[in-house]
PDB file of C-alpha atoms in Angstrom:
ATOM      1  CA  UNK H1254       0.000   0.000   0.000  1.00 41.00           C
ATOM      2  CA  UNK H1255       1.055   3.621  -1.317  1.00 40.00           C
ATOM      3  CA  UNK H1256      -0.361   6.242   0.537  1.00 41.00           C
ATOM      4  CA  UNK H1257       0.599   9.910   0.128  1.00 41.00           C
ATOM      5  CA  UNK H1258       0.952  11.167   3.399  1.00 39.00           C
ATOM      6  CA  UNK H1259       1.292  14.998   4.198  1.00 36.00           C
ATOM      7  CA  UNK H1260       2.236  16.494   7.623  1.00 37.00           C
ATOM      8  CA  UNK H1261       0.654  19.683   7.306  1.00 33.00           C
ATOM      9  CA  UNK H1262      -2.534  18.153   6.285  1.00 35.00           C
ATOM     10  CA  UNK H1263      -1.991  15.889   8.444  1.00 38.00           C
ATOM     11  CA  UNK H1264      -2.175  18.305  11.359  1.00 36.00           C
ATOM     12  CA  UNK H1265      -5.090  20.491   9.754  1.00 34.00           C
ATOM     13  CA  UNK H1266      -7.340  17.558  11.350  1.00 34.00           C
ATOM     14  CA  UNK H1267      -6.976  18.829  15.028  1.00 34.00           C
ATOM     15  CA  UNK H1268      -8.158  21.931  14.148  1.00 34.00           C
ATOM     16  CA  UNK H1269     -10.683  19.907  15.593  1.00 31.00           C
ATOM     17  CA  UNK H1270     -53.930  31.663   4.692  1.00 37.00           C
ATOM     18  CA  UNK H1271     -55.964  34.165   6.196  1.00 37.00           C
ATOM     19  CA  UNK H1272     -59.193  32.660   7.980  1.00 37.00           C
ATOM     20  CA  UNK H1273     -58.047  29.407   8.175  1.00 39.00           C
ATOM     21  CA  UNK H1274     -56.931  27.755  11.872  1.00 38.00           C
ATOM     22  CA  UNK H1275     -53.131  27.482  11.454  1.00 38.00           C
ATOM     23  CA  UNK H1276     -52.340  24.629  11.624  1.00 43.00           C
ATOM     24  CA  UNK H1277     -50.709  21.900  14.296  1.00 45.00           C
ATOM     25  CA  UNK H1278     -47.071  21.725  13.787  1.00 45.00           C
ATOM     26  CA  UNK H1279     -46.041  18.143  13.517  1.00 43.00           C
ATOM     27  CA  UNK H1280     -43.635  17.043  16.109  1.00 48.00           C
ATOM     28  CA  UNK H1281     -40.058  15.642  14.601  1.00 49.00           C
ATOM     29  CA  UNK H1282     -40.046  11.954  14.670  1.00 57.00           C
ATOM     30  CA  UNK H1283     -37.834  10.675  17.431  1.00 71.00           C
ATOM     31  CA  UNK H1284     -34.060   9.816  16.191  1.00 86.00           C
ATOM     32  CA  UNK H1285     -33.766   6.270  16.049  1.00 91.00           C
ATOM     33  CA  UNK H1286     -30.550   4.699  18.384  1.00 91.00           C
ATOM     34  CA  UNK H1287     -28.805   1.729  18.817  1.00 92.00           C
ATOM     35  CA  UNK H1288     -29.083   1.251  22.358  1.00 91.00           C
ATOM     36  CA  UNK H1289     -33.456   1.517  21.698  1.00 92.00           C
ATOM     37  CA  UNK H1290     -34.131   0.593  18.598  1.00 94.00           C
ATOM     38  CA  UNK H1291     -31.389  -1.333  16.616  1.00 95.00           C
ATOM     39  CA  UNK H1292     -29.732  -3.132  18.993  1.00 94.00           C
ATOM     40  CA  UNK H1293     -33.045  -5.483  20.131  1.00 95.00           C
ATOM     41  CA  UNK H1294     -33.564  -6.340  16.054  1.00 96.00           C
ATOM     42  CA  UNK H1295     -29.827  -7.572  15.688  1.00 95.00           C
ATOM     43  CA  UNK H1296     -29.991  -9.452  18.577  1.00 93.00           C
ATOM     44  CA  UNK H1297     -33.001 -11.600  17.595  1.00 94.00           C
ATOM     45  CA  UNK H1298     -31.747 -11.757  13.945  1.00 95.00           C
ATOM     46  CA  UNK H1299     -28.337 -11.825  14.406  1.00 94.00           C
ATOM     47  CA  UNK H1300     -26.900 -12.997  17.768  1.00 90.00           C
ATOM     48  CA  UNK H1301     -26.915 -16.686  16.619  1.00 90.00           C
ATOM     49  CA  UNK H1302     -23.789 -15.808  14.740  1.00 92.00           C
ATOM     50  CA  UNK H1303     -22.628 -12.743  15.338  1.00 92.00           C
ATOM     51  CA  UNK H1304     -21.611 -12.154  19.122  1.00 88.00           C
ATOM     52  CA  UNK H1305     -18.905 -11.394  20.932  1.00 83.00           C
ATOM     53  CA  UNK H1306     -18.093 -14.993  21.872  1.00 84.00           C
ATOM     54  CA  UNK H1307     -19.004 -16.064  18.057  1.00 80.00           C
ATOM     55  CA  UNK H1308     -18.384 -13.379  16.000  1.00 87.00           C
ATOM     56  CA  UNK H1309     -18.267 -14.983  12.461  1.00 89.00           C
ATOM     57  CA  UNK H1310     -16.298 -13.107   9.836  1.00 89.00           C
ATOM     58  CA  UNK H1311     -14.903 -11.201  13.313  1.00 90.00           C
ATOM     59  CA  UNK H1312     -18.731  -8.720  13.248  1.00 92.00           C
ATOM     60  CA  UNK H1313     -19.796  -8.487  16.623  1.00 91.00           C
ATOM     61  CA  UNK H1314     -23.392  -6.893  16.598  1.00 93.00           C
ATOM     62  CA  UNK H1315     -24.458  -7.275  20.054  1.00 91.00           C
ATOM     63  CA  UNK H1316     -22.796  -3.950  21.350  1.00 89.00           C
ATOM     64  CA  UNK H1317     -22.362  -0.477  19.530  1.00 87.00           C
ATOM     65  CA  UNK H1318     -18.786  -0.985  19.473  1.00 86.00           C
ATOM     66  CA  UNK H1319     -18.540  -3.535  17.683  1.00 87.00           C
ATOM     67  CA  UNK H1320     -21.246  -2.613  15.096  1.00 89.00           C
ATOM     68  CA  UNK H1321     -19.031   0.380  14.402  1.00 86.00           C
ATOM     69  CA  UNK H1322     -15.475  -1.398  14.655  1.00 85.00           C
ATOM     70  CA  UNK H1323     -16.844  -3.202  11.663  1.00 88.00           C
ATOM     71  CA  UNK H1324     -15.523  -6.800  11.204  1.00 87.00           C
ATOM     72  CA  UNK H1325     -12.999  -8.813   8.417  1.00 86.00           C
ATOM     73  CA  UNK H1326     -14.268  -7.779   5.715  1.00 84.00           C
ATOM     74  CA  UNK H1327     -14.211  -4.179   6.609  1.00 88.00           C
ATOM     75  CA  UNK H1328     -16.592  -1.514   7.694  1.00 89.00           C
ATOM     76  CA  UNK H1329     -20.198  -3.138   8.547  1.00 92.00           C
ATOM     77  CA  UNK H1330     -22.125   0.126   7.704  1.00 92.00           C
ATOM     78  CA  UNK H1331     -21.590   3.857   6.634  1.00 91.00           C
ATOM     79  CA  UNK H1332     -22.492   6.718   8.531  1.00 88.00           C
ATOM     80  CA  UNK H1333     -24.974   8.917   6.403  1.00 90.00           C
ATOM     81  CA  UNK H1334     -24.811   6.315   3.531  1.00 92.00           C
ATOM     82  CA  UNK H1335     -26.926   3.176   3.892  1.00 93.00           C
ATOM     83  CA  UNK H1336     -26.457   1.899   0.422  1.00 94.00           C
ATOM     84  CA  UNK H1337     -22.820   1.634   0.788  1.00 93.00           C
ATOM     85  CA  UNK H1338     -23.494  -0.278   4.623  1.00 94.00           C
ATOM     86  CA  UNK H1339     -23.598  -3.921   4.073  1.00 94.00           C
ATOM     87  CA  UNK H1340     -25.738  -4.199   7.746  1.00 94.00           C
ATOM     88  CA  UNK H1341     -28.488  -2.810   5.519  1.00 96.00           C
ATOM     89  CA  UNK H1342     -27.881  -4.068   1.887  1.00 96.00           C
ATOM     90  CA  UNK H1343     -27.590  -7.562   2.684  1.00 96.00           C
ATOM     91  CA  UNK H1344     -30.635  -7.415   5.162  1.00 96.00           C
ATOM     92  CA  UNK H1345     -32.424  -5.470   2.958  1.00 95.00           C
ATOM     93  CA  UNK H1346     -31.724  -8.340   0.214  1.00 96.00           C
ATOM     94  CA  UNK H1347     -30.255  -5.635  -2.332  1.00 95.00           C
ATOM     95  CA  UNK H1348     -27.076  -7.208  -1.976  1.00 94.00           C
ATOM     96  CA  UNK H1349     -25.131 -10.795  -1.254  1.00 94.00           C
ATOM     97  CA  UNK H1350     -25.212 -12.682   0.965  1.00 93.00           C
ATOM     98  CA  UNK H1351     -28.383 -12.048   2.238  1.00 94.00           C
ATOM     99  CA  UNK H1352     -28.699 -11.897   5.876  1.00 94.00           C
ATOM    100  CA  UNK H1353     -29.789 -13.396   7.765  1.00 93.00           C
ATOM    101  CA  UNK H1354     -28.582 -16.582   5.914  1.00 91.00           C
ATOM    102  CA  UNK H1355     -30.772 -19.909   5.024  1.00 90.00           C
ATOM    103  CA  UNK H1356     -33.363 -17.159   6.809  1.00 92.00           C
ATOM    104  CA  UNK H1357     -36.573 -15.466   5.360  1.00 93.00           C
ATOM    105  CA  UNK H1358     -35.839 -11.803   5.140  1.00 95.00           C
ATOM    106  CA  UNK H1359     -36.508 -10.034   8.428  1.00 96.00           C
ATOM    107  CA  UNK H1360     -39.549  -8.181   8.619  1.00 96.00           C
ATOM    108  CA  UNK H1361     -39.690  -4.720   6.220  1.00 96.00           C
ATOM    109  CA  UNK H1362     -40.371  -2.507   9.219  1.00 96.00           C
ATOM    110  CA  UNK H1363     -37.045  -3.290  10.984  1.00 96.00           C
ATOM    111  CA  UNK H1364     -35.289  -3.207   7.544  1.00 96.00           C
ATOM    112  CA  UNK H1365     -36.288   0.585   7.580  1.00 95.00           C
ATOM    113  CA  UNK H1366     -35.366   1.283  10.914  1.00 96.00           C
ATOM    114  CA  UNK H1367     -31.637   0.030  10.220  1.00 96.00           C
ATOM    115  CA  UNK H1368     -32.006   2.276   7.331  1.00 95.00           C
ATOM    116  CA  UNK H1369     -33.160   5.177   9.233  1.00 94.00           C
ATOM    117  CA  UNK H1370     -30.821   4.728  12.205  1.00 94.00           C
ATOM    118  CA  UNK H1371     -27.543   4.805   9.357  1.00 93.00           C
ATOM    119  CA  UNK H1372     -29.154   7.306   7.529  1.00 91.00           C
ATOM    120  CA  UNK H1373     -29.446   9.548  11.044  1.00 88.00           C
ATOM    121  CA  UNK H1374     -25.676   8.884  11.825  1.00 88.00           C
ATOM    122  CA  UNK H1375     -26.034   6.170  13.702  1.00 90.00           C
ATOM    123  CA  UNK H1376     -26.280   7.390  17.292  1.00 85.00           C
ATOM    124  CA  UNK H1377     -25.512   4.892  20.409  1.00 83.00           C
ATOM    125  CA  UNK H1378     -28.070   6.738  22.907  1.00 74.00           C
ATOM    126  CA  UNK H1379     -28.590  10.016  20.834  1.00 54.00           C
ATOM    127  CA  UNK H1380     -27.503  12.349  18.415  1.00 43.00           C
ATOM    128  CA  UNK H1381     -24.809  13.876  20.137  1.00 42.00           C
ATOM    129  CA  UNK H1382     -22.766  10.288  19.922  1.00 48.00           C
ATOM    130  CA  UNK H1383     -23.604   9.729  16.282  1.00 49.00           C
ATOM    131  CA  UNK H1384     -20.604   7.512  14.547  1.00 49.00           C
ATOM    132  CA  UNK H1385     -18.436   9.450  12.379  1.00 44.00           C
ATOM    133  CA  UNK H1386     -19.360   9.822   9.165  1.00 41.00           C
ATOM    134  CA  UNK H1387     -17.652   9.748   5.621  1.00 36.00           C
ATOM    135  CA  UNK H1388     -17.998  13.341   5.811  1.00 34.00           C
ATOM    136  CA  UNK H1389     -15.198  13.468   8.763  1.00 38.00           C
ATOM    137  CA  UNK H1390     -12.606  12.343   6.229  1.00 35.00           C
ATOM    138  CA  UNK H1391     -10.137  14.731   5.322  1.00 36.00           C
ATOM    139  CA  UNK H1392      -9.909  15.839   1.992  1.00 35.00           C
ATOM    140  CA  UNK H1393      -6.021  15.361   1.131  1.00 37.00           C
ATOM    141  CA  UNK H1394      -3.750  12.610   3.169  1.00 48.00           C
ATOM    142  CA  UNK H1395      -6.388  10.165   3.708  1.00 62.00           C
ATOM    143  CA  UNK H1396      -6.696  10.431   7.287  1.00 73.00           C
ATOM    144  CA  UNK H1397     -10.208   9.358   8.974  1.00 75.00           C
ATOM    145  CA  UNK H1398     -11.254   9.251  12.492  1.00 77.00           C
ATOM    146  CA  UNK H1399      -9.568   6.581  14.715  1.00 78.00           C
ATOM    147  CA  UNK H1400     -12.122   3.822  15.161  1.00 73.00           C
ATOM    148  CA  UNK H1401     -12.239   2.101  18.876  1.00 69.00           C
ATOM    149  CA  UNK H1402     -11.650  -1.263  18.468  1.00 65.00           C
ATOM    150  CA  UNK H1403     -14.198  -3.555  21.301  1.00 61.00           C
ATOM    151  CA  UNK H1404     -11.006  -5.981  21.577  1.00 64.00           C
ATOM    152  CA  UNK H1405      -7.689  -5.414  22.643  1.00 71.00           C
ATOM    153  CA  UNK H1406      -5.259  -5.579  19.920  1.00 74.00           C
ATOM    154  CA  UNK H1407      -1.440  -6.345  19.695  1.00 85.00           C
ATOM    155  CA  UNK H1408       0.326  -3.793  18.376  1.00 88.00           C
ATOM    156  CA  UNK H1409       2.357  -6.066  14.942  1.00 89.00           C
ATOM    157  CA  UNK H1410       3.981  -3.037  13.313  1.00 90.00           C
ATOM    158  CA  UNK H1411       5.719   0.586  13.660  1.00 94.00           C
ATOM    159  CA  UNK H1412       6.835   2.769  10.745  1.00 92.00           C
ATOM    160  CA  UNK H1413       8.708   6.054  12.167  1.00 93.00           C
ATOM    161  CA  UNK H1414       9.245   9.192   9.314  1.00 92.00           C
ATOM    162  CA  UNK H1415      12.794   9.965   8.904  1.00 91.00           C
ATOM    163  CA  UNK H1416      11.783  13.324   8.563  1.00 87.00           C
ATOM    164  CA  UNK H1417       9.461  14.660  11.228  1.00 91.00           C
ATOM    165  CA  UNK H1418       8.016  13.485  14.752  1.00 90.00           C
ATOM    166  CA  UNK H1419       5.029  11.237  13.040  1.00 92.00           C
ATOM    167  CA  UNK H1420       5.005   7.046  14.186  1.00 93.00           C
ATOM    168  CA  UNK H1421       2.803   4.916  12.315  1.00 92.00           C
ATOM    169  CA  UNK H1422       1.573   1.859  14.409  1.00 92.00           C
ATOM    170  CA  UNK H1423      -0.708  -0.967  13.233  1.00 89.00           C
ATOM    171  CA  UNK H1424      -4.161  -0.866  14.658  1.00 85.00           C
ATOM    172  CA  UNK H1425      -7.341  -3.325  13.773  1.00 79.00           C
ATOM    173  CA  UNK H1426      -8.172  -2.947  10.176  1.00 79.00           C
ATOM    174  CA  UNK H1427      -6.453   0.781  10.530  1.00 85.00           C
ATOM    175  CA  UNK H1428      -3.470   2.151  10.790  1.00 90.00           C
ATOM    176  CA  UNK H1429      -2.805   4.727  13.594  1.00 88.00           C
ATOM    177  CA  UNK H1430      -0.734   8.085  13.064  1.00 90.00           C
ATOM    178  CA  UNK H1431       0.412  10.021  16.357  1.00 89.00           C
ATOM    179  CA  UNK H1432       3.064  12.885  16.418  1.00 87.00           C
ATOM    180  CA  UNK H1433       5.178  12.399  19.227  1.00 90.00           C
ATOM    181  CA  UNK H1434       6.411  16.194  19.343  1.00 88.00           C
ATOM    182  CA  UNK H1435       2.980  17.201  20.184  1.00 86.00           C
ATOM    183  CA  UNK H1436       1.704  13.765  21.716  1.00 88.00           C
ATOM    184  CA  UNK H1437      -1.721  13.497  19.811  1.00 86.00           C
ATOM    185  CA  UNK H1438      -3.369  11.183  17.707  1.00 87.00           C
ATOM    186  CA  UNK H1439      -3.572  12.595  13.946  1.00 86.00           C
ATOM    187  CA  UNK H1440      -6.049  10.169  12.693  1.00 83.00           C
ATOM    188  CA  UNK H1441      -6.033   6.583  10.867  1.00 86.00           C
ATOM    189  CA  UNK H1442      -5.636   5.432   7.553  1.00 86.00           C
ATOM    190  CA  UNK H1443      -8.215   2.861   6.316  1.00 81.00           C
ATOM    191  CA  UNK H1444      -6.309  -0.835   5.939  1.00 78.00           C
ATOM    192  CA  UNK H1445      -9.840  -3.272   5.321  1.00 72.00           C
ATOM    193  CA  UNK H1446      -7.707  -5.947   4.461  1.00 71.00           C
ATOM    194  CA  UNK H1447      -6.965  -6.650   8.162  1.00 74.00           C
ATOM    195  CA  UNK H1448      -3.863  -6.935   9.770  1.00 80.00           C
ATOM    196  CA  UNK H1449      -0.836  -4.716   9.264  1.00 85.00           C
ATOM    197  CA  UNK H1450       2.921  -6.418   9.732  1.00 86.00           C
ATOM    198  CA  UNK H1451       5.025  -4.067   7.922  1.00 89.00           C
ATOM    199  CA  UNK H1452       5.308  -0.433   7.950  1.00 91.00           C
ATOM    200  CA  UNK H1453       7.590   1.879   6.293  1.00 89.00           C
ATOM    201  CA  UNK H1454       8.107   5.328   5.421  1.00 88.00           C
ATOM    202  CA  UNK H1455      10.169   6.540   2.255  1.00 86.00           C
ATOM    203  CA  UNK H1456      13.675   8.327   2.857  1.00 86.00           C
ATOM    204  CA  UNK H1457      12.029  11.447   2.332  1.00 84.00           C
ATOM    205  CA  UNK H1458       9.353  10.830   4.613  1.00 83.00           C
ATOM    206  CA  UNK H1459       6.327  11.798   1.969  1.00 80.00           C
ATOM    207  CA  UNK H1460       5.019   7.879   1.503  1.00 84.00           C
ATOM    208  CA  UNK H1461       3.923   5.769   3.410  1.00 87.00           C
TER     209      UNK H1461
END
């Protein structure tokens, strides 16, 4: 993997009518959460296989977390963007495998609120905790958001740039960048293809 990797852009991601009765104004619908509403749907239709003492293909679904730490064969669903989240396509039956599998299709009503809880931002408890979103991505260097990872990970590779304070360090599915001069976390790049084992910046320090 080639990525183009610039400091400074790097660093730009801390900068963290009349006569009528008017009528009733409709209340906004309530946001829809994990913790309420998704949560009980994946574990009736999903907690056969997909636990955190089972997780096949590494999803856990049984705990926020995990739902957002995605699982082996990358990121389970997209904040904002429920036709590029799996969770929904495959439930939904727009794309394979279908889920649940050798299952009829879960009923349509939970279907849409899995699409209207991804489609919200995915929120734990409310709004305020939404997941990050594709949105949160910065524009040049590649960097996203650091996910959380539910499991505790061994750390399998370092990279350090010849040429400034930034260490690269393997992370699950990610890969973690932190400048030591200023002891912060820039971000993560994506790596879906799971674990990292080498790292290496170039002599000038712009790849990595």
């Amino acid at each position: 993997m080639s990525v183009r990797f610039w400091t400074v852009a790097a660093a730009s991601l801390l900068a963290l009518p009349g006569g009528q009765a008017p009528a009733q104004e409709a209340k906004p619908a309530a946001a829809v959460t994990f913790e309420r509403d998704v949560q009980p749907i994946f574990r009736k239709y999903c907690g056969k296989c997909h636990n955190a003492e089972r997780p096949r293909g590494e999803l856990d679904l049984m705990n926020f977390a995990g739902v957002t730490a995605g699982g082996a064969s990358g990121q389970a669903a997209v904040a904002g963007k429920p036709e590029e989240s799996p969770l929904y396509t495959f439930t939904a039956h727009i794309e394979t495998p279908h889920m649940p599998p050798n299952a009829p299709k879960i009923p349509q009503k939970d279907i849409d609120v899995i699409r209207r809880w991804i489609e919200g931002g995915m929120g734990a408890k409310g709004g305020e905790d939404a997941a990050p979103s594709a949105a949160s991505a910065a524009p040049s260097g590649g960097l996203v958001t650091a996910r959380v990872s539910p499991r505790s990970t061994p750390i399998t590779a370092i990279g350090v740039n010849p040429k400034s304070s930034i260490v690269a360090v393997s992370g699950q599915k990610q890969i973690l960048l932190f400048d030591l001069a200023q002891n912060k976390l820039l971000g993560a790049l994506a790596f879906p293809e799971g674990d990292v084992f080498v790292l290496r910046f170039s002599r000038d320090g712009s790849k990595l």
